[in-house]
PDB file of C-alpha atoms in Angstrom:
ATOM      1  CA  UNK A  91      36.162 159.154  40.294  1.00 44.00           C
ATOM      2  CA  UNK A  92      33.846 157.338  42.692  1.00 43.00           C
ATOM      3  CA  UNK A  93      34.735 157.617  46.459  1.00 43.00           C
ATOM      4  CA  UNK A  94      33.670 155.253  49.361  1.00 43.00           C
ATOM      5  CA  UNK A  95      31.247 156.626  51.720  1.00 42.00           C
ATOM      6  CA  UNK A  96      32.877 158.551  54.498  1.00 42.00           C
ATOM      7  CA  UNK A  97      31.228 156.396  57.141  1.00 42.00           C
ATOM      8  CA  UNK A  98      33.158 153.254  56.170  1.00 39.00           C
ATOM      9  CA  UNK A  99      36.759 154.692  56.016  1.00 42.00           C
ATOM     10  CA  UNK A 100      37.332 155.250  59.698  1.00 42.00           C
ATOM     11  CA  UNK A 101      36.205 151.652  60.485  1.00 43.00           C
ATOM     12  CA  UNK A 102      38.583 150.177  58.062  1.00 41.00           C
ATOM     13  CA  UNK A 103      41.462 152.281  59.464  1.00 40.00           C
ATOM     14  CA  UNK A 104      40.655 150.974  62.961  1.00 42.00           C
ATOM     15  CA  UNK A 105      40.698 147.296  61.763  1.00 41.00           C
ATOM     16  CA  UNK A 106      44.098 147.932  60.152  1.00 40.00           C
ATOM     17  CA  UNK A 107      45.480 149.360  63.370  1.00 45.00           C
ATOM     18  CA  UNK A 108      44.075 146.592  65.413  1.00 43.00           C
ATOM     19  CA  UNK A 109      45.731 143.913  63.217  1.00 41.00           C
ATOM     20  CA  UNK A 110      48.957 145.693  63.234  1.00 42.00           C
ATOM     21  CA  UNK A 111      48.890 145.970  67.007  1.00 42.00           C
ATOM     22  CA  UNK A 112      48.254 142.195  67.339  1.00 40.00           C
ATOM     23  CA  UNK A 113      51.220 141.349  64.978  1.00 40.00           C
ATOM     24  CA  UNK A 114      53.537 143.628  66.865  1.00 41.00           C
ATOM     25  CA  UNK A 115      52.430 142.218  70.239  1.00 43.00           C
ATOM     26  CA  UNK A 116      53.010 138.575  68.993  1.00 44.00           C
ATOM     27  CA  UNK A 117      56.470 139.479  67.649  1.00 42.00           C
ATOM     28  CA  UNK A 118      57.534 140.948  70.951  1.00 44.00           C
ATOM     29  CA  UNK A 119      56.463 138.121  73.175  1.00 45.00           C
ATOM     30  CA  UNK A 120      58.127 135.264  71.286  1.00 46.00           C
ATOM     31  CA  UNK A 121      61.690 134.768  70.003  1.00 45.00           C
ATOM     32  CA  UNK A 122      62.593 133.127  66.711  1.00 45.00           C
ATOM     33  CA  UNK A 123      61.287 129.477  66.479  1.00 45.00           C
ATOM     34  CA  UNK A 124      63.961 126.826  67.028  1.00 46.00           C
ATOM     35  CA  UNK A 125      64.592 124.390  64.272  1.00 42.00           C
ATOM     36  CA  UNK A 126      62.933 120.923  64.790  1.00 41.00           C
ATOM     37  CA  UNK A 127      65.202 117.829  64.620  1.00 39.00           C
ATOM     38  CA  UNK A 128      63.537 115.228  62.526  1.00 39.00           C
ATOM     39  CA  UNK A 129      63.806 111.598  63.812  1.00 39.00           C
ATOM     40  CA  UNK A 130      62.128 110.156  60.708  1.00 40.00           C
ATOM     41  CA  UNK A 131      58.781 108.493  60.287  1.00 42.00           C
ATOM     42  CA  UNK A 132      57.066 110.256  63.133  1.00 42.00           C
ATOM     43  CA  UNK A 133      59.429 108.885  65.907  1.00 43.00           C
ATOM     44  CA  UNK A 134      60.133 111.175  68.771  1.00 43.00           C
ATOM     45  CA  UNK A 135      63.163 113.421  68.187  1.00 44.00           C
ATOM     46  CA  UNK A 136      66.368 112.265  69.833  1.00 44.00           C
ATOM     47  CA  UNK A 137      68.512 115.026  71.290  1.00 45.00           C
ATOM     48  CA  UNK A 138      71.893 115.221  69.719  1.00 48.00           C
ATOM     49  CA  UNK A 139      74.898 114.085  71.851  1.00 48.00           C
ATOM     50  CA  UNK A 140      76.772 117.029  73.390  1.00 48.00           C
ATOM     51  CA  UNK A 141      79.946 118.210  71.688  1.00 49.00           C
ATOM     52  CA  UNK A 142      83.370 117.024  73.029  1.00 46.00           C
ATOM     53  CA  UNK A 143      83.756 120.361  74.784  1.00 47.00           C
ATOM     54  CA  UNK A 144      80.550 119.819  76.633  1.00 49.00           C
ATOM     55  CA  UNK A 145      81.194 116.234  77.745  1.00 49.00           C
ATOM     56  CA  UNK A 146      81.732 115.864  81.463  1.00 49.00           C
ATOM     57  CA  UNK A 147      85.467 115.046  82.294  1.00 51.00           C
ATOM     58  CA  UNK A 148      85.867 111.239  82.824  1.00 53.00           C
ATOM     59  CA  UNK A 149      87.161 110.114  86.161  1.00 53.00           C
ATOM     60  CA  UNK A 150      90.908 108.942  86.074  1.00 53.00           C
ATOM     61  CA  UNK A 151      91.407 105.293  86.459  1.00 53.00           C
ATOM     62  CA  UNK A 152      92.404 104.345  89.962  1.00 51.00           C
ATOM     63  CA  UNK A 153      96.092 103.867  90.356  1.00 51.00           C
ATOM     64  CA  UNK A 154      97.240 100.378  90.955  1.00 51.00           C
ATOM     65  CA  UNK A 155      98.247  99.733  94.517  1.00 49.00           C
ATOM     66  CA  UNK A 156     101.956  98.971  94.928  1.00 48.00           C
ATOM     67  CA  UNK A 157     102.898  95.394  95.505  1.00 48.00           C
ATOM     68  CA  UNK A 158     103.822  94.689  99.075  1.00 46.00           C
ATOM     69  CA  UNK A 159     105.832  91.607  98.171  1.00 51.00           C
ATOM     70  CA  UNK A 160     109.649  92.219  98.404  1.00 49.00           C
ATOM     71  CA  UNK A 161     111.487  91.774  95.198  1.00 56.00           C
ATOM     72  CA  UNK A 162     114.608  89.668  95.229  1.00 53.00           C
ATOM     73  CA  UNK A 163     117.554  89.663  92.725  1.00 55.00           C
ATOM     74  CA  UNK A 164     117.844  86.517  90.603  1.00 57.00           C
ATOM     75  CA  UNK A 165     119.333  83.537  92.584  1.00 51.00           C
ATOM     76  CA  UNK A 166     118.380  84.926  96.039  1.00 52.00           C
ATOM     77  CA  UNK A 167     116.573  82.200  97.931  1.00 55.00           C
ATOM     78  CA  UNK A 168     114.891  84.760 100.146  1.00 56.00           C
ATOM     79  CA  UNK A 169     114.499  85.032 104.006  1.00 51.00           C
ATOM     80  CA  UNK A 170     112.874  81.690 104.354  1.00 55.00           C
ATOM     81  CA  UNK A 171     115.771  79.763 102.902  1.00 50.00           C
ATOM     82  CA  UNK A 172     117.790  77.640 105.403  1.00 49.00           C
ATOM     83  CA  UNK A 173     121.055  79.171 106.553  1.00 47.00           C
ATOM     84  CA  UNK A 174     124.411  78.003 105.359  1.00 45.00           C
ATOM     85  CA  UNK A 175     127.749  78.416 107.106  1.00 43.00           C
ATOM     86  CA  UNK A 176     130.038  81.258 106.099  1.00 42.00           C
ATOM     87  CA  UNK A 177     132.938  79.732 104.384  1.00 39.00           C
ATOM     88  CA  UNK A 178     135.221  82.468 105.848  1.00 38.00           C
ATOM     89  CA  UNK A 179     134.174  81.838 109.551  1.00 38.00           C
ATOM     90  CA  UNK A 180     134.955  78.862 111.733  1.00 39.00           C
ATOM     91  CA  UNK A 181     132.087  76.479 112.266  1.00 38.00           C
ATOM     92  CA  UNK A 182     130.319  76.798 115.683  1.00 39.00           C
ATOM     93  CA  UNK A 183     130.512  72.981 116.155  1.00 38.00           C
ATOM     94  CA  UNK A 184     134.371  73.425 116.405  1.00 39.00           C
ATOM     95  CA  UNK A 185     134.686  76.741 118.059  1.00 42.00           C
ATOM     96  CA  UNK A 186     135.507  76.456 121.823  1.00 44.00           C
ATOM     97  CA  UNK A 187     134.851  72.688 121.952  1.00 47.00           C
ATOM     98  CA  UNK A 188     138.130  71.231 120.625  1.00 69.00           C
ATOM     99  CA  UNK A 189     140.696  70.240 123.338  1.00 79.00           C
ATOM    100  CA  UNK A 190     143.993  71.940 123.230  1.00 84.00           C
ATOM    101  CA  UNK A 191     146.900  70.155 121.740  1.00 89.00           C
ATOM    102  CA  UNK A 192     149.339  68.404 124.048  1.00 89.00           C
ATOM    103  CA  UNK A 193     152.260  68.704 121.837  1.00 92.00           C
ATOM    104  CA  UNK A 194     153.348  71.770 119.651  1.00 95.00           C
ATOM    105  CA  UNK A 195     154.006  70.753 116.085  1.00 94.00           C
ATOM    106  CA  UNK A 196     157.232  71.880 114.531  1.00 94.00           C
ATOM    107  CA  UNK A 197     155.330  73.709 111.821  1.00 95.00           C
ATOM    108  CA  UNK A 198     154.079  76.168 114.456  1.00 96.00           C
ATOM    109  CA  UNK A 199     157.473  77.581 114.912  1.00 96.00           C
ATOM    110  CA  UNK A 200     159.395  80.118 113.030  1.00 96.00           C
ATOM    111  CA  UNK A 201     162.076  78.845 110.535  1.00 95.00           C
ATOM    112  CA  UNK A 202     165.571  80.177 110.106  1.00 94.00           C
ATOM    113  CA  UNK A 203     164.653  81.335 106.618  1.00 94.00           C
ATOM    114  CA  UNK A 204     161.733  83.399 107.961  1.00 93.00           C
ATOM    115  CA  UNK A 205     163.919  85.097 110.536  1.00 94.00           C
ATOM    116  CA  UNK A 206     166.382  85.801 107.756  1.00 93.00           C
ATOM    117  CA  UNK A 207     163.716  87.662 105.699  1.00 92.00           C
ATOM    118  CA  UNK A 208     163.200  90.109 108.515  1.00 91.00           C
ATOM    119  CA  UNK A 209     166.639  90.224 110.304  1.00 89.00           C
ATOM    120  CA  UNK A 210     169.124  89.587 107.558  1.00 88.00           C
ATOM    121  CA  UNK A 211     171.433  86.658 106.675  1.00 88.00           C
ATOM    122  CA  UNK A 212     173.194  84.346 108.993  1.00 88.00           C
ATOM    123  CA  UNK A 213     170.459  83.178 111.260  1.00 92.00           C
ATOM    124  CA  UNK A 214     170.276  79.508 112.339  1.00 92.00           C
ATOM    125  CA  UNK A 215     167.770  77.629 114.535  1.00 91.00           C
ATOM    126  CA  UNK A 216     168.355  75.194 117.273  1.00 87.00           C
ATOM    127  CA  UNK A 217     166.006  73.718 119.944  1.00 85.00           C
ATOM    128  CA  UNK A 218     165.947  75.049 123.516  1.00 82.00           C
ATOM    129  CA  UNK A 219     166.667  78.319 125.264  1.00 83.00           C
ATOM    130  CA  UNK A 220     164.657  80.857 126.948  1.00 78.00           C
ATOM    131  CA  UNK A 221     164.480  82.617 130.396  1.00 79.00           C
ATOM    132  CA  UNK A 222     162.747  80.681 133.212  1.00 79.00           C
ATOM    133  CA  UNK A 223     161.625  84.001 134.676  1.00 85.00           C
ATOM    134  CA  UNK A 224     159.454  84.689 131.534  1.00 90.00           C
ATOM    135  CA  UNK A 225     158.048  81.546 130.587  1.00 90.00           C
ATOM    136  CA  UNK A 226     154.427  80.496 129.969  1.00 93.00           C
ATOM    137  CA  UNK A 227     152.985  78.420 132.941  1.00 93.00           C
ATOM    138  CA  UNK A 228     150.251  75.806 132.960  1.00 93.00           C
ATOM    139  CA  UNK A 229     150.549  74.843 129.330  1.00 95.00           C
ATOM    140  CA  UNK A 230     149.503  71.517 127.877  1.00 96.00           C
ATOM    141  CA  UNK A 231     152.300  71.608 125.365  1.00 95.00           C
ATOM    142  CA  UNK A 232     155.348  73.703 125.175  1.00 95.00           C
ATOM    143  CA  UNK A 233     158.245  74.061 122.545  1.00 95.00           C
ATOM    144  CA  UNK A 234     161.123  76.519 122.310  1.00 95.00           C
ATOM    145  CA  UNK A 235     163.595  77.360 119.658  1.00 95.00           C
ATOM    146  CA  UNK A 236     166.656  79.627 119.538  1.00 95.00           C
ATOM    147  CA  UNK A 237     167.736  81.652 116.514  1.00 95.00           C
ATOM    148  CA  UNK A 238     171.128  83.130 116.351  1.00 92.00           C
ATOM    149  CA  UNK A 239     174.559  82.888 114.741  1.00 79.00           C
ATOM    150  CA  UNK A 240     175.036  86.525 113.821  1.00 76.00           C
ATOM    151  CA  UNK A 241     175.965  89.812 115.496  1.00 82.00           C
ATOM    152  CA  UNK A 242     172.355  90.987 115.163  1.00 81.00           C
ATOM    153  CA  UNK A 243     171.487  89.241 118.475  1.00 89.00           C
ATOM    154  CA  UNK A 244     169.622  86.215 119.676  1.00 94.00           C
ATOM    155  CA  UNK A 245     165.866  85.447 119.452  1.00 95.00           C
ATOM    156  CA  UNK A 246     164.059  82.674 121.451  1.00 96.00           C
ATOM    157  CA  UNK A 247     160.619  81.667 120.524  1.00 96.00           C
ATOM    158  CA  UNK A 248     158.185  79.704 122.821  1.00 96.00           C
ATOM    159  CA  UNK A 249     154.858  78.311 121.777  1.00 97.00           C
ATOM    160  CA  UNK A 250     152.528  76.956 124.353  1.00 97.00           C
ATOM    161  CA  UNK A 251     149.198  75.237 124.007  1.00 97.00           C
ATOM    162  CA  UNK A 252     146.274  75.425 126.511  1.00 97.00           C
ATOM    163  CA  UNK A 253     142.926  73.838 127.149  1.00 94.00           C
ATOM    164  CA  UNK A 254     141.002  76.867 125.778  1.00 93.00           C
ATOM    165  CA  UNK A 255     141.275  80.495 124.791  1.00 94.00           C
ATOM    166  CA  UNK A 256     140.649  81.768 128.448  1.00 95.00           C
ATOM    167  CA  UNK A 257     143.467  79.750 129.804  1.00 96.00           C
ATOM    168  CA  UNK A 258     145.963  80.978 127.088  1.00 96.00           C
ATOM    169  CA  UNK A 259     144.879  84.614 127.795  1.00 96.00           C
ATOM    170  CA  UNK A 260     145.316  84.215 131.361  1.00 96.00           C
ATOM    171  CA  UNK A 261     148.749  82.794 131.026  1.00 96.00           C
ATOM    172  CA  UNK A 262     149.774  85.546 128.640  1.00 96.00           C
ATOM    173  CA  UNK A 263     148.641  88.161 131.121  1.00 95.00           C
ATOM    174  CA  UNK A 264     150.504  86.507 133.917  1.00 96.00           C
ATOM    175  CA  UNK A 265     153.684  86.973 132.096  1.00 95.00           C
ATOM    176  CA  UNK A 266     153.526  90.711 132.775  1.00 94.00           C
ATOM    177  CA  UNK A 267     153.533  90.053 136.544  1.00 93.00           C
ATOM    178  CA  UNK A 268     156.344  87.489 136.217  1.00 93.00           C
ATOM    179  CA  UNK A 269     158.540  89.910 134.140  1.00 94.00           C
ATOM    180  CA  UNK A 270     157.799  92.669 136.681  1.00 94.00           C
ATOM    181  CA  UNK A 271     158.908  90.430 139.535  1.00 93.00           C
ATOM    182  CA  UNK A 272     162.229  89.770 137.730  1.00 91.00           C
ATOM    183  CA  UNK A 273     162.833  93.484 137.384  1.00 93.00           C
ATOM    184  CA  UNK A 274     161.526  93.956 133.755  1.00 94.00           C
ATOM    185  CA  UNK A 275     159.551  97.088 132.948  1.00 94.00           C
ATOM    186  CA  UNK A 276     156.377  97.217 130.938  1.00 94.00           C
ATOM    187  CA  UNK A 277     156.694  98.245 127.203  1.00 93.00           C
ATOM    188  CA  UNK A 278     154.061  99.355 124.733  1.00 89.00           C
ATOM    189  CA  UNK A 279     151.547  96.678 124.212  1.00 85.00           C
ATOM    190  CA  UNK A 280     151.537  95.377 120.549  1.00 87.00           C
ATOM    191  CA  UNK A 281     147.720  94.963 120.612  1.00 89.00           C
ATOM    192  CA  UNK A 282     147.654  91.698 118.815  1.00 91.00           C
ATOM    193  CA  UNK A 283     145.680  88.540 119.381  1.00 92.00           C
ATOM    194  CA  UNK A 284     143.109  88.262 122.110  1.00 93.00           C
ATOM    195  CA  UNK A 285     145.752  89.096 124.882  1.00 95.00           C
ATOM    196  CA  UNK A 286     149.187  90.677 124.623  1.00 95.00           C
ATOM    197  CA  UNK A 287     151.913  91.945 126.943  1.00 96.00           C
ATOM    198  CA  UNK A 288     155.402  93.439 126.362  1.00 96.00           C
ATOM    199  CA  UNK A 289     158.353  94.253 128.649  1.00 95.00           C
ATOM    200  CA  UNK A 290     162.127  95.000 128.707  1.00 94.00           C
ATOM    201  CA  UNK A 291     165.025  94.614 131.071  1.00 91.00           C
ATOM    202  CA  UNK A 292     167.305  97.157 129.231  1.00 88.00           C
ATOM    203  CA  UNK A 293     169.081  94.613 127.182  1.00 90.00           C
ATOM    204  CA  UNK A 294     166.287  92.269 126.395  1.00 92.00           C
ATOM    205  CA  UNK A 295     162.909  92.679 124.910  1.00 94.00           C
ATOM    206  CA  UNK A 296     159.904  90.452 125.470  1.00 95.00           C
ATOM    207  CA  UNK A 297     156.498  90.122 123.644  1.00 96.00           C
ATOM    208  CA  UNK A 298     153.763  87.495 124.477  1.00 97.00           C
ATOM    209  CA  UNK A 299     150.556  87.207 122.420  1.00 97.00           C
ATOM    210  CA  UNK A 300     147.783  84.599 122.754  1.00 96.00           C
ATOM    211  CA  UNK A 301     145.052  83.669 120.308  1.00 94.00           C
ATOM    212  CA  UNK A 302     142.824  80.539 119.871  1.00 93.00           C
ATOM    213  CA  UNK A 303     144.194  78.704 122.849  1.00 95.00           C
ATOM    214  CA  UNK A 304     147.913  79.260 121.827  1.00 97.00           C
ATOM    215  CA  UNK A 305     150.410  81.590 123.529  1.00 97.00           C
ATOM    216  CA  UNK A 306     153.516  82.680 121.578  1.00 97.00           C
ATOM    217  CA  UNK A 307     156.456  84.338 123.476  1.00 97.00           C
ATOM    218  CA  UNK A 308     159.486  86.026 121.889  1.00 96.00           C
ATOM    219  CA  UNK A 309     162.486  87.245 123.907  1.00 96.00           C
ATOM    220  CA  UNK A 310     165.183  88.913 121.885  1.00 94.00           C
ATOM    221  CA  UNK A 311     168.635  90.635 122.419  1.00 93.00           C
ATOM    222  CA  UNK A 312     170.785  92.739 120.189  1.00 92.00           C
ATOM    223  CA  UNK A 313     170.069  94.970 117.369  1.00 91.00           C
ATOM    224  CA  UNK A 314     166.931  92.944 116.000  1.00 91.00           C
ATOM    225  CA  UNK A 315     165.284  93.290 119.410  1.00 92.00           C
ATOM    226  CA  UNK A 316     165.875  97.125 119.557  1.00 91.00           C
ATOM    227  CA  UNK A 317     164.623  97.831 116.007  1.00 92.00           C
ATOM    228  CA  UNK A 318     160.872  98.365 116.520  1.00 92.00           C
ATOM    229  CA  UNK A 319     160.193  97.658 112.800  1.00 93.00           C
ATOM    230  CA  UNK A 320     162.058  94.427 112.556  1.00 93.00           C
ATOM    231  CA  UNK A 321     161.029  93.307 115.961  1.00 94.00           C
ATOM    232  CA  UNK A 322     157.444  94.059 115.350  1.00 94.00           C
ATOM    233  CA  UNK A 323     157.476  92.192 111.939  1.00 94.00           C
ATOM    234  CA  UNK A 324     159.047  89.165 113.718  1.00 95.00           C
ATOM    235  CA  UNK A 325     156.246  89.160 116.287  1.00 95.00           C
ATOM    236  CA  UNK A 326     153.568  89.300 113.491  1.00 94.00           C
ATOM    237  CA  UNK A 327     155.216  86.274 111.703  1.00 95.00           C
ATOM    238  CA  UNK A 328     155.578  84.217 114.881  1.00 96.00           C
ATOM    239  CA  UNK A 329     151.889  84.746 115.553  1.00 94.00           C
ATOM    240  CA  UNK A 330     150.882  83.894 112.034  1.00 93.00           C
ATOM    241  CA  UNK A 331     153.017  80.642 111.912  1.00 94.00           C
ATOM    242  CA  UNK A 332     151.658  79.453 115.227  1.00 95.00           C
ATOM    243  CA  UNK A 333     148.247  78.474 113.891  1.00 92.00           C
ATOM    244  CA  UNK A 334     149.195  74.713 113.426  1.00 95.00           C
ATOM    245  CA  UNK A 335     149.249  74.520 117.234  1.00 95.00           C
ATOM    246  CA  UNK A 336     145.664  75.665 117.652  1.00 93.00           C
ATOM    247  CA  UNK A 337     142.944  72.968 118.494  1.00 89.00           C
ATOM    248  CA  UNK A 338     141.514  72.997 114.956  1.00 82.00           C
ATOM    249  CA  UNK A 339     144.695  74.042 113.167  1.00 78.00           C
ATOM    250  CA  UNK A 340     144.847  76.903 110.655  1.00 74.00           C
ATOM    251  CA  UNK A 341     141.633  78.185 109.068  1.00 59.00           C
TER     252      UNK A 341
END
């Protein structure tokens, strides 16, 4: 078997070692090659779009500003609509400007039937009556009625009209002083109308109430005047029926 000369073998071994060292050094300095993305026909490669997970979060749409215009229910004309009078309130063009009536209409008085509803059967009505000591003063119009005919007592109603509310209230308040001057004592105020007073002399009871330029006075004797329930109901009815005597009537 033929052998190579000994002088050549060490040189070949050195070359092999050198090549191996170069290969190892190249492998250690570079990582694996990244794959190329072909864009076709020699055009520059276009980077692929990021995945949904890598996309930046989109900014939320700005919230719509709330409307500053007030909303109105259907049929509401709004604040700029012209005002209309309240049907349940007396018009200002009549309030306080009408002259007081100079006569008291008969409709402004209690009826015998109304008294019967409160005080029982047997009551009749006739004109006149009353006590001069407790009688409204300064009235434009004045009308008195007497109700009696039973053992329950006698009731005298007086309705007086005045030029305005203030005059009617003053006349009503003055009845308290007039009654005191005649020996009557003050009684619990019924708290009705715009002014009211009450008094008693032991056997008779008196209540006076004014509203809308009209003063109503009741003087009673007997059981009906001593019963606070029936007497109070009669005062309420007398005040309610007096509205035809007001300057603008009932409203």
